[in-house]
Short mmCIF file of C-alpha atoms and ligand atoms in Angstrom, two decimals:
data_model
loop_
_atom_site.label_atom_id
_atom_site.label_comp_id
_atom_site.label_asym_id
_atom_site.label_seq_id
_atom_site.Cartn_x
_atom_site.Cartn_y
_atom_site.Cartn_z
CA MET J 15 0.00 0.00 0.00
CA ASP J 16 1.40 3.41 -0.99
CA LYS J 17 2.13 6.02 1.65
CA LEU J 18 2.39 9.78 1.43
CA ILE J 19 5.26 11.50 3.19
CA ILE J 20 4.77 15.17 3.90
CA GLN J 21 7.28 17.56 5.41
CA GLY J 22 5.09 20.25 6.96
CA GLY J 23 5.69 23.96 7.18
CA ALA J 24 5.61 25.20 3.58
CA THR J 25 3.27 28.10 2.79
CA LEU J 26 1.35 27.03 -0.32
CA ASN J 27 1.46 29.49 -3.19
CA GLY J 28 0.75 29.20 -6.92
CA GLU J 29 -1.77 28.18 -9.59
CA ILE J 30 -3.35 24.82 -10.35
CA TRP J 31 -6.10 23.35 -12.53
CA ILE J 32 -9.16 21.67 -11.11
CA SER J 33 -10.22 18.30 -12.53
CA GLY J 34 -13.67 17.11 -13.59
CA ALA J 35 -16.10 16.21 -10.79
CA LYS J 36 -15.95 12.57 -9.68
CA ASN J 37 -19.45 12.64 -8.20
CA SER J 38 -20.90 13.96 -11.44
CA ALA J 39 -18.82 11.76 -13.75
CA LEU J 40 -19.99 8.56 -11.98
CA PRO J 41 -23.76 9.01 -12.56
CA ILE J 42 -23.11 10.39 -16.06
CA LEU J 43 -21.15 7.24 -16.93
CA ALA J 44 -24.05 5.16 -15.55
CA ALA J 45 -26.48 7.22 -17.67
CA THR J 46 -24.77 5.98 -20.86
CA LEU J 47 -26.65 2.70 -20.20
CA LEU J 48 -29.93 4.47 -20.98
CA CYS J 49 -29.42 4.52 -24.76
CA ASP J 50 -28.15 2.39 -27.65
CA GLU J 51 -25.98 5.08 -29.19
CA PRO J 52 -22.48 6.33 -28.37
CA VAL J 53 -22.21 8.92 -25.58
CA THR J 54 -18.92 10.80 -25.43
CA ILE J 55 -17.92 12.22 -22.06
CA SER J 56 -15.04 14.66 -21.59
CA ASN J 57 -13.33 16.31 -18.60
CA LEU J 58 -13.37 12.98 -16.76
CA PRO J 59 -10.97 12.95 -13.82
CA HIS J 60 -8.26 10.29 -13.82
CA LEU J 61 -9.29 8.46 -10.66
CA HIS J 62 -9.71 4.91 -9.39
CA ASP J 63 -13.47 5.28 -8.96
CA ILE J 64 -13.83 6.37 -12.59
CA THR J 65 -11.75 3.40 -13.74
CA THR J 66 -13.95 1.11 -11.65
CA MET J 67 -17.13 2.49 -13.25
CA ILE J 68 -15.61 2.10 -16.74
CA GLU J 69 -14.61 -1.47 -15.83
CA LEU J 70 -18.18 -2.13 -14.67
CA LEU J 71 -19.63 -0.86 -17.98
CA GLY J 72 -17.06 -2.92 -19.88
CA CYS J 73 -17.74 -6.13 -17.95
CA MET J 74 -21.43 -5.85 -18.87
CA GLY J 75 -20.46 -5.68 -22.56
CA ALA J 76 -20.55 -1.92 -23.26
CA GLN J 77 -17.95 -0.79 -25.80
CA VAL J 78 -15.69 1.78 -24.21
CA VAL J 79 -13.16 3.79 -26.21
CA ILE J 80 -10.80 6.04 -24.25
CA ASP J 81 -8.71 8.75 -25.95
CA GLU J 82 -5.45 10.18 -24.66
CA LYS J 83 -7.19 13.03 -22.83
CA LEU J 84 -9.45 10.55 -21.01
CA SER J 85 -12.49 11.55 -23.03
CA ILE J 86 -14.44 8.39 -23.33
CA GLU J 87 -17.05 7.12 -25.71
CA VAL J 88 -19.43 4.53 -24.29
CA ASN J 89 -21.68 2.53 -26.59
CA ALA J 90 -24.08 0.39 -24.58
CA SER J 91 -25.81 -1.11 -27.64
CA SER J 92 -23.51 -4.11 -27.32
CA LEU J 93 -24.55 -4.90 -23.72
CA THR J 94 -24.54 -8.65 -23.01
CA SER J 95 -25.26 -8.69 -19.27
CA CYS J 96 -27.21 -6.59 -16.79
CA VAL J 97 -25.37 -7.83 -13.71
CA ALA J 98 -23.19 -5.56 -11.55
CA PRO J 99 -20.98 -8.10 -9.77
CA TYR J 100 -19.93 -8.07 -6.11
CA LYS J 101 -16.22 -7.83 -6.92
CA LEU J 102 -16.70 -4.33 -8.41
CA VAL J 103 -19.56 -3.04 -6.24
CA LYS J 104 -17.65 -3.88 -3.05
CA THR J 105 -14.82 -1.56 -4.14
CA MET J 106 -17.16 1.31 -5.01
CA ARG J 107 -20.63 1.92 -3.57
CA ALA J 108 -21.49 4.29 -6.42
CA SER J 109 -21.84 1.18 -8.64
CA ILE J 110 -25.44 1.21 -7.34
CA LEU J 111 -26.01 4.03 -9.85
CA VAL J 112 -26.31 1.50 -12.69
CA LEU J 113 -29.46 0.06 -11.07
CA GLY J 114 -31.95 2.69 -12.34
CA PRO J 115 -30.60 2.92 -15.91
CA LEU J 116 -30.33 -0.87 -16.39
CA LEU J 117 -33.82 -1.49 -15.03
CA ALA J 118 -35.39 1.30 -17.10
CA HIS J 119 -33.65 0.31 -20.35
CA TYR J 120 -33.56 -3.49 -20.16
CA GLY J 121 -36.42 -4.31 -17.77
CA GLU J 122 -34.31 -6.50 -15.47
CA THR J 123 -31.03 -6.26 -13.58
CA ARG J 124 -29.05 -7.75 -10.72
CA VAL J 125 -26.82 -5.37 -8.80
CA SER J 126 -24.76 -6.53 -5.84
CA PHE J 127 -26.05 -5.02 -2.59
CA PRO J 128 -23.52 -2.39 -1.47
CA GLY J 129 -22.41 -2.73 2.13
CA GLY J 130 -21.75 -0.05 4.72
CA CYS J 131 -18.48 1.82 4.77
CA ALA J 132 -16.20 3.65 7.16
CA ILE J 133 -18.44 6.72 7.40
CA GLY J 134 -21.70 4.95 8.23
CA SER J 135 -24.30 2.33 7.33
CA ARG J 136 -25.33 4.01 4.03
CA PRO J 137 -28.54 2.13 3.15
CA VAL J 138 -30.11 2.16 -0.35
CA ASP J 139 -33.73 1.71 0.76
CA LEU J 140 -34.78 5.04 -0.76
CA HIS J 141 -33.32 4.12 -4.16
CA LEU J 142 -35.34 0.89 -4.08
CA ARG J 143 -38.54 2.55 -2.85
CA ALA J 144 -38.46 5.11 -5.67
CA LEU J 145 -38.02 2.37 -8.28
CA GLU J 146 -40.80 0.30 -6.68
CA ALA J 147 -43.09 3.33 -6.90
CA MET J 148 -42.39 3.26 -10.67
CA GLY J 149 -43.59 -0.35 -10.81
CA ALA J 150 -40.37 -2.29 -10.26
CA GLU J 151 -40.50 -5.64 -8.46
CA ILE J 152 -37.49 -5.85 -6.20
CA THR J 153 -36.18 -8.83 -4.27
CA ILE J 154 -32.90 -9.40 -2.49
CA GLU J 155 -31.32 -12.70 -3.49
CA GLU J 156 -27.92 -14.00 -2.39
CA GLY J 157 -26.58 -10.52 -1.71
CA TYR J 158 -27.91 -9.10 -4.97
CA ILE J 159 -30.72 -6.62 -5.64
CA HIS J 160 -32.86 -8.25 -8.32
CA ALA J 161 -35.06 -5.62 -9.99
CA LYS J 162 -37.63 -6.37 -12.69
CA SER J 163 -40.28 -4.40 -14.51
CA ASN J 164 -43.14 -5.73 -16.58
CA GLY J 165 -42.62 -3.66 -19.70
CA ARG J 166 -41.70 0.00 -19.17
CA LEU J 167 -41.51 1.54 -15.72
CA LYS J 168 -44.48 3.83 -14.98
CA GLY J 169 -44.33 7.49 -14.08
CA ALA J 170 -44.87 7.96 -10.32
CA HIS J 171 -45.04 10.52 -7.54
CA VAL J 172 -42.10 9.99 -5.18
CA VAL J 173 -41.49 11.92 -1.97
CA PHE J 174 -38.05 11.17 -0.53
CA ASP J 175 -38.03 10.85 3.30
CA VAL J 176 -34.41 11.97 3.42
CA VAL J 177 -32.52 14.04 0.86
CA THR J 178 -30.41 11.47 -0.99
CA VAL J 179 -28.00 12.29 -3.80
CA GLY J 180 -27.63 8.75 -5.15
CA GLY J 181 -31.33 7.97 -4.64
CA THR J 182 -32.33 11.05 -6.61
CA GLU J 183 -29.86 10.16 -9.38
CA ASN J 184 -31.11 6.58 -9.71
CA ALA J 185 -34.74 7.75 -9.74
CA VAL J 186 -34.22 10.54 -12.26
CA MET J 187 -32.31 8.26 -14.64
CA ALA J 188 -35.00 5.55 -14.40
CA ALA J 189 -37.79 8.11 -14.91
CA THR J 190 -36.33 9.37 -18.21
CA LEU J 191 -37.47 6.12 -19.89
CA ALA J 192 -40.67 5.52 -17.85
CA ASP J 193 -44.13 5.65 -19.35
CA GLY J 194 -45.66 8.94 -18.17
CA VAL J 195 -44.64 11.71 -15.81
CA THR J 196 -42.57 11.19 -12.65
CA ILE J 197 -42.49 13.82 -9.93
CA LEU J 198 -39.62 13.63 -7.43
CA GLU J 199 -40.22 15.71 -4.29
CA ASN J 200 -37.59 16.51 -1.65
CA ALA J 201 -35.07 15.59 -4.33
CA ALA J 202 -31.39 16.38 -3.76
CA ARG J 203 -30.24 19.43 -5.71
CA GLU J 204 -26.48 19.11 -5.49
CA PRO J 205 -24.67 20.65 -8.51
CA GLU J 206 -23.70 17.12 -9.60
CA ILE J 207 -27.41 16.31 -10.00
CA VAL J 208 -27.84 19.43 -12.12
CA ASP J 209 -24.89 18.22 -14.24
CA LEU J 210 -26.42 14.74 -14.61
CA CYS J 211 -29.80 16.25 -15.57
CA ARG J 212 -28.16 18.48 -18.20
CA CYS J 213 -26.45 15.44 -19.70
CA LEU J 214 -29.77 13.54 -19.70
CA VAL J 215 -31.48 16.48 -21.44
CA ALA J 216 -28.67 16.44 -24.03
CA MET J 217 -29.58 12.73 -24.52
CA GLY J 218 -33.19 13.71 -25.23
CA ALA J 219 -34.74 13.51 -21.75
CA GLU J 220 -37.43 15.97 -20.65
CA ILE J 221 -36.79 17.28 -17.12
CA GLU J 222 -38.26 20.35 -15.44
CA GLY J 223 -37.19 21.88 -12.16
CA ILE J 224 -33.46 21.19 -12.65
CA GLY J 225 -31.60 22.70 -9.68
CA THR J 226 -34.69 22.60 -7.41
CA ASN J 227 -35.92 19.95 -4.98
CA ARG J 228 -38.90 19.09 -7.22
CA LEU J 229 -37.98 17.36 -10.45
CA VAL J 230 -40.66 16.62 -13.05
CA ILE J 231 -39.57 14.07 -15.64
CA THR J 232 -41.64 13.18 -18.69
CA GLY J 233 -40.51 9.73 -19.80
CA LYS J 234 -39.43 9.10 -23.40
CA GLU J 235 -39.48 5.83 -25.35
CA LYS J 236 -35.78 6.18 -25.98
CA LEU J 237 -32.83 8.49 -25.47
CA HIS J 238 -30.03 9.17 -27.94
CA GLY J 239 -26.26 9.63 -27.94
CA THR J 240 -24.57 12.94 -27.18
CA GLU J 241 -21.30 14.62 -26.20
CA TYR J 242 -21.00 16.05 -22.73
CA ALA J 243 -18.27 17.70 -20.61
CA VAL J 244 -18.36 16.97 -16.86
CA MET J 245 -18.45 19.99 -14.51
CA PRO J 246 -15.37 20.93 -12.44
CA ASP J 247 -15.00 19.22 -9.06
CA ARG J 248 -16.28 21.53 -6.32
CA ILE J 249 -14.95 19.31 -3.53
CA GLU J 250 -11.45 19.18 -5.04
CA THR J 251 -11.68 22.97 -5.39
CA GLY J 252 -12.77 23.38 -1.76
CA THR J 253 -10.07 21.00 -0.53
CA TYR J 254 -7.22 22.98 -2.19
CA LEU J 255 -8.66 26.29 -0.99
CA THR J 256 -8.80 24.94 2.57
CA ALA J 257 -5.28 23.49 2.36
CA VAL J 258 -3.91 26.82 1.18
CA ALA J 259 -5.86 28.73 3.85
CA ALA J 260 -4.47 26.40 6.54
CA THR J 261 -0.89 27.20 5.43
CA SER J 262 -1.68 30.98 5.34
CA GLY J 263 -0.89 30.94 1.60
CA LYS J 264 -2.20 32.25 -1.70
CA VAL J 265 -3.61 30.35 -4.70
CA LYS J 266 -5.37 30.68 -8.04
CA LEU J 267 -7.54 27.72 -9.04
CA LYS J 268 -8.40 27.52 -12.73
CA ASN J 269 -11.05 25.55 -14.64
CA THR J 270 -13.40 25.59 -11.65
CA ASP J 271 -16.94 26.83 -10.99
CA PRO J 272 -17.30 29.30 -8.11
CA SER J 273 -21.11 29.22 -8.30
CA SER J 274 -21.23 25.70 -6.85
CA LEU J 275 -19.20 26.63 -3.76
CA GLU J 276 -20.99 29.49 -2.03
CA ALA J 277 -21.26 27.92 1.44
CA VAL J 278 -17.60 26.88 1.45
CA LEU J 279 -16.32 30.22 0.12
CA SER J 280 -18.27 32.18 2.70
CA LYS J 281 -16.80 30.03 5.52
CA LEU J 282 -13.30 30.59 4.12
CA GLN J 283 -13.94 34.34 4.11
CA GLU J 284 -15.10 34.08 7.72
CA ALA J 285 -11.78 32.31 8.44
CA GLY J 286 -9.99 35.39 7.13
CA ALA J 287 -9.40 34.60 3.45
CA ASP J 288 -9.47 37.27 0.80
CA ILE J 289 -11.34 35.69 -2.11
CA SER J 290 -11.84 36.87 -5.72
CA LEU J 291 -13.93 35.09 -8.32
CA GLY J 292 -14.12 34.95 -12.09
CA GLU J 293 -16.38 32.85 -14.27
CA ASP J 294 -14.09 29.82 -14.07
CA TRP J 295 -11.42 30.74 -11.51
CA ILE J 296 -11.04 31.51 -7.81
CA THR J 297 -8.18 33.18 -5.98
CA LEU J 298 -7.67 32.92 -2.25
CA ASP J 299 -5.15 34.94 -0.27
CA MET J 300 -4.61 34.62 3.49
CA LYS J 301 -2.07 37.47 3.43
CA GLY J 302 0.16 35.36 5.67
CA LYS J 303 -2.39 35.33 8.52
CA ARG J 304 -3.35 32.37 10.70
CA PRO J 305 -6.97 31.31 9.96
CA LYS J 306 -9.74 32.11 12.44
CA ALA J 307 -11.89 29.27 13.77
CA VAL J 308 -15.30 28.90 12.07
CA ASN J 309 -18.38 26.91 13.09
CA VAL J 310 -19.65 24.49 10.47
CA LYS J 311 -22.81 22.40 10.18
CA THR J 312 -23.19 20.02 7.25
CA ALA J 313 -26.50 19.64 5.40
CA PRO J 314 -27.71 18.96 1.85
CA TYR J 315 -26.90 21.52 -0.87
CA PRO J 316 -26.91 24.54 -0.86
CA ALA J 317 -25.75 24.26 2.79
CA PHE J 318 -22.21 23.28 3.78
CA PRO J 319 -21.25 19.92 2.16
CA THR J 320 -20.43 16.88 4.27
CA ASP J 321 -17.61 16.16 1.80
CA MET J 322 -15.82 19.34 3.05
CA GLN J 323 -16.34 18.69 6.77
CA ALA J 324 -13.10 16.80 7.45
CA GLN J 325 -10.99 19.44 5.68
CA PHE J 326 -12.57 22.21 7.81
CA THR J 327 -12.00 20.15 10.95
CA ALA J 328 -8.30 20.18 9.99
CA LEU J 329 -8.38 23.93 9.31
CA ASN J 330 -10.07 24.61 12.64
CA SER J 331 -7.56 22.47 14.51
CA ILE J 332 -4.80 25.03 13.81
CA ALA J 333 -7.05 28.12 13.69
CA GLU J 334 -7.25 30.88 16.23
CA GLY J 335 -10.16 30.23 18.59
CA THR J 336 -12.65 27.48 19.38
CA SER J 337 -15.19 26.07 16.94
CA THR J 338 -17.90 23.48 16.62
CA VAL J 339 -18.28 21.24 13.59
CA ILE J 340 -21.60 19.40 13.38
CA GLU J 341 -22.06 16.48 10.96
CA THR J 342 -25.71 15.83 10.12
CA ILE J 343 -25.45 13.55 7.05
CA PHE J 344 -23.32 10.55 8.03
CA GLU J 345 -23.17 9.08 11.54
CA ASN J 346 -19.48 8.19 11.67
CA ARG J 347 -17.82 10.90 9.66
CA LEU J 348 -15.87 12.68 12.40
CA ILE J 349 -13.67 9.62 12.71
CA GLN J 350 -10.53 11.35 11.38
CA ALA J 351 -10.50 13.54 14.51
CA HIS J 352 -8.82 10.69 16.43
CA GLU J 353 -5.93 10.67 13.95
CA MET J 354 -5.65 14.47 14.12
CA ASN J 355 -5.51 14.31 17.92
CA ARG J 356 -2.51 12.01 17.52
CA MET J 357 -0.90 14.98 15.77
CA GLY J 358 -1.61 17.26 18.71
CA ALA J 359 -5.02 18.62 17.69
CA GLN J 360 -7.50 19.28 20.48
CA ILE J 361 -10.74 17.88 19.17
CA GLN J 362 -13.43 16.56 21.51
CA LEU J 363 -16.17 14.45 19.99
CA GLU J 364 -19.67 14.71 21.44
CA GLY J 365 -22.12 12.64 19.38
CA ASN J 366 -22.26 14.18 15.91
CA ALA J 367 -20.34 17.29 16.98
CA ALA J 368 -16.64 18.06 17.24
CA VAL J 369 -15.57 20.83 19.58
CA ILE J 370 -12.19 22.05 18.40
CA THR J 371 -9.76 24.23 20.31
CA GLY J 372 -7.30 25.58 17.77
CA VAL J 373 -3.62 25.01 18.57
CA GLU J 374 -0.71 27.02 17.16
CA ALA J 375 0.97 24.02 15.58
CA LEU J 376 0.36 20.33 14.99
CA LYS J 377 3.18 17.81 15.28
CA SER J 378 3.97 15.01 12.83
CA ALA J 379 2.89 11.46 13.68
CA PRO J 380 2.25 8.31 11.66
CA VAL J 381 -1.44 8.42 10.70
CA MET J 382 -3.83 6.30 8.70
CA ALA J 383 -6.49 7.35 6.20
CA THR J 384 -9.94 5.84 6.81
CA ASP J 385 -11.93 7.26 3.91
CA LEU J 386 -11.56 9.62 1.01
CA ARG J 387 -12.25 13.00 2.59
CA ALA J 388 -10.66 11.99 5.90
CA SER J 389 -7.48 11.34 3.90
CA ALA J 390 -7.62 14.85 2.48
CA SER J 391 -7.95 16.27 5.98
CA LEU J 392 -4.87 14.35 7.13
CA VAL J 393 -2.93 15.77 4.19
CA ILE J 394 -3.97 19.28 5.29
CA ALA J 395 -2.98 18.52 8.89
CA ALA J 396 0.39 17.16 7.70
CA LEU J 397 1.03 20.27 5.57
CA VAL J 398 0.81 22.46 8.67
CA ALA J 399 2.49 20.07 11.10
CA GLU J 400 6.02 20.41 12.41
CA GLY J 401 8.15 17.57 11.04
CA GLU J 402 7.56 14.72 8.62
CA THR J 403 4.19 12.96 8.62
CA VAL J 404 3.65 9.55 7.05
CA ILE J 405 0.08 8.90 5.92
CA ASP J 406 -0.76 5.25 5.41
CA ARG J 407 -3.64 3.68 3.41
CA ILE J 408 -3.45 6.47 0.90
CA TYR J 409 -5.37 4.44 -1.70
CA HIS J 410 -8.49 6.19 -0.41
CA ILE J 411 -7.18 9.52 -1.68
CA ASP J 412 -6.65 8.18 -5.20
CA ARG J 413 -10.40 7.53 -5.40
CA GLY J 414 -11.10 11.25 -5.34
CA TYR J 415 -8.06 13.45 -5.97
CA GLU J 416 -6.33 13.42 -9.35
CA CYS J 417 -2.52 13.79 -9.09
CA ILE J 418 -2.74 15.13 -5.54
CA GLU J 419 0.99 15.10 -4.86
CA GLU J 420 1.82 16.72 -8.23
CA LYS J 421 -0.74 19.48 -7.64
CA LEU J 422 0.48 20.13 -4.10
CA GLN J 423 4.11 20.11 -5.29
CA LEU J 424 3.18 22.79 -7.83
CA LEU J 425 2.01 24.88 -4.89
CA GLY J 426 5.32 24.35 -3.10
CA ALA J 427 4.42 21.50 -0.75
CA ASN J 428 7.07 19.02 0.25
CA ILE J 429 5.17 15.80 -0.44
CA ARG J 430 6.10 12.48 -1.97
CA ARG J 431 4.58 9.08 -2.46
CA VAL J 432 6.39 5.91 -1.53
CA PRO J 433 5.28 2.45 -2.53
CA ASP J 434 5.12 -0.02 0.34
C1 UD1 I 17 -23.21 11.12 -2.32
C2 UD1 I 17 -21.77 11.42 -2.64
C3 UD1 I 17 -20.96 11.55 -1.36
C4 UD1 I 17 -21.59 12.60 -0.44
C5 UD1 I 17 -23.07 12.31 -0.22
C6 UD1 I 17 -23.78 13.40 0.55
C7 UD1 I 17 -21.45 10.34 -4.77
C8 UD1 I 17 -20.82 9.22 -5.53
N1 UD1 I 17 -21.25 10.33 -3.44
O1 UD1 I 17 -23.25 9.86 -1.64
O2 UD1 I 17 -19.64 11.95 -1.71
O3 UD1 I 17 -20.93 12.58 0.81
O4 UD1 I 17 -23.74 12.16 -1.50
O5 UD1 I 17 -23.64 14.62 -0.09
O6 UD1 I 17 -22.08 11.20 -5.33
N2 UD1 I 17 -29.80 7.42 2.90
C9 UD1 I 17 -30.78 6.57 3.32
N3 UD1 I 17 -31.36 5.72 2.43
C10 UD1 I 17 -30.98 5.69 1.11
C11 UD1 I 17 -29.96 6.56 0.68
C12 UD1 I 17 -29.39 7.43 1.59
O7 UD1 I 17 -31.15 6.58 4.50
O8 UD1 I 17 -31.54 4.89 0.34
C13 UD1 I 17 -29.14 8.34 3.85
C14 UD1 I 17 -27.65 8.06 4.01
O9 UD1 I 17 -27.40 7.05 4.97
C15 UD1 I 17 -27.13 9.40 4.45
C16 UD1 I 17 -28.04 10.38 3.70
O10 UD1 I 17 -29.18 9.64 3.29
O11 UD1 I 17 -27.33 9.57 5.84
C17 UD1 I 17 -27.41 11.01 2.47
O12 UD1 I 17 -26.86 10.01 1.64
P1 UD1 I 17 -26.80 10.15 0.06
O13 UD1 I 17 -27.09 11.57 -0.30
O14 UD1 I 17 -27.63 9.11 -0.56
O15 UD1 I 17 -25.26 9.87 -0.23
P2 UD1 I 17 -24.65 9.10 -1.48
O16 UD1 I 17 -25.47 9.32 -2.69
O17 UD1 I 17 -24.31 7.70 -1.09
#
């Protein structure tokens, strides 16, 4: 297993490019299963999760052609199987996103039941309930979700109990091919869902209310091929901004989308950052100052994203003052605080809240990444720690951050990867 070795203390400064959004690329890749024509997707990030989704499409018989810039053309007309096997689903929960498209297009599918993960139990009951409302018959057999429809799915009125990103994505994809109108209430409205909906519209789908929590989808008999560029990754953007803020540095991020980051940018300003925005760039300048502690509470978009919580916990651990970070989406997502405390942070966990007393400096220690965003927070902690920190189990970070050490090196960080 690779490790990252980071010598802390450098003030980050420079310019980097932001990659395409993982969480938008994954459902868009799944959406290629909705039609029998080639769909070409560009601005895909070069990440393990994307490779896993491409492998999943390929193992079901889709023809996948990748060019040198990682634009890919998927042609699902050659599909030979509608089974998403355990060996791939177990490595990536987002494989569940093929359930809605396969069921809607082919009338039957078996998708391995995804398990829990480090950040919580993560059920898929709401995905299944939405598909059942559209007429699917669903049974669980030998660890697989077996979903069947008699003919086309039917338009339905679905009210989600909880705001679910993946559940909304599966339902909206299935509804594009259903017979009649589907109304999804209390739908998630994360920017990645807007991106997915725009791609579906480019494939011929009819969707109203894009960007709101009420989506109205008029099903079509078929969708067609298209070309689509994935949006920039707002979580990658937020992670680099937070890393630079923690080191009191200055950065320009290019090829990003400031409009999808309002909650995060306003918290960074509260922490003392000077921020300027253009249409596709953001600059952040701490003017050499230590960040101020900021309170954070995660909630569905447009509130503060759970995927930025760990990075802000790291920022607050070296900030001036005391803060509270409340996690409302996943039950076990403050877990990285224990590793940060091993580096001298003063974080007390009380249920779903972390009370953080900022310290002037963290100290290096061997630490271990437990999930994707927790890994990013340990990288931030290591960047500001005194001494050399070794971060183990770094494979998590490769699921969500393209070329992380190269990008941080460009900003002046002293970071290297060593194979085990
Ligand atoms: C997606 C993102 C993930 C992000 C999360 C919340 C992808 C690939 N992943 O995950 O990075 O952290 O949104 O913004 O896009 N829930 C249920 N039943 C369900 C589904 C969800 O109870 O059927 C609960 C979950 O346990 C959780 C909450 O709903 O407490 C939100 O989860 P959800 O939005 O579905 O997260 P994902 O789509 O898995």
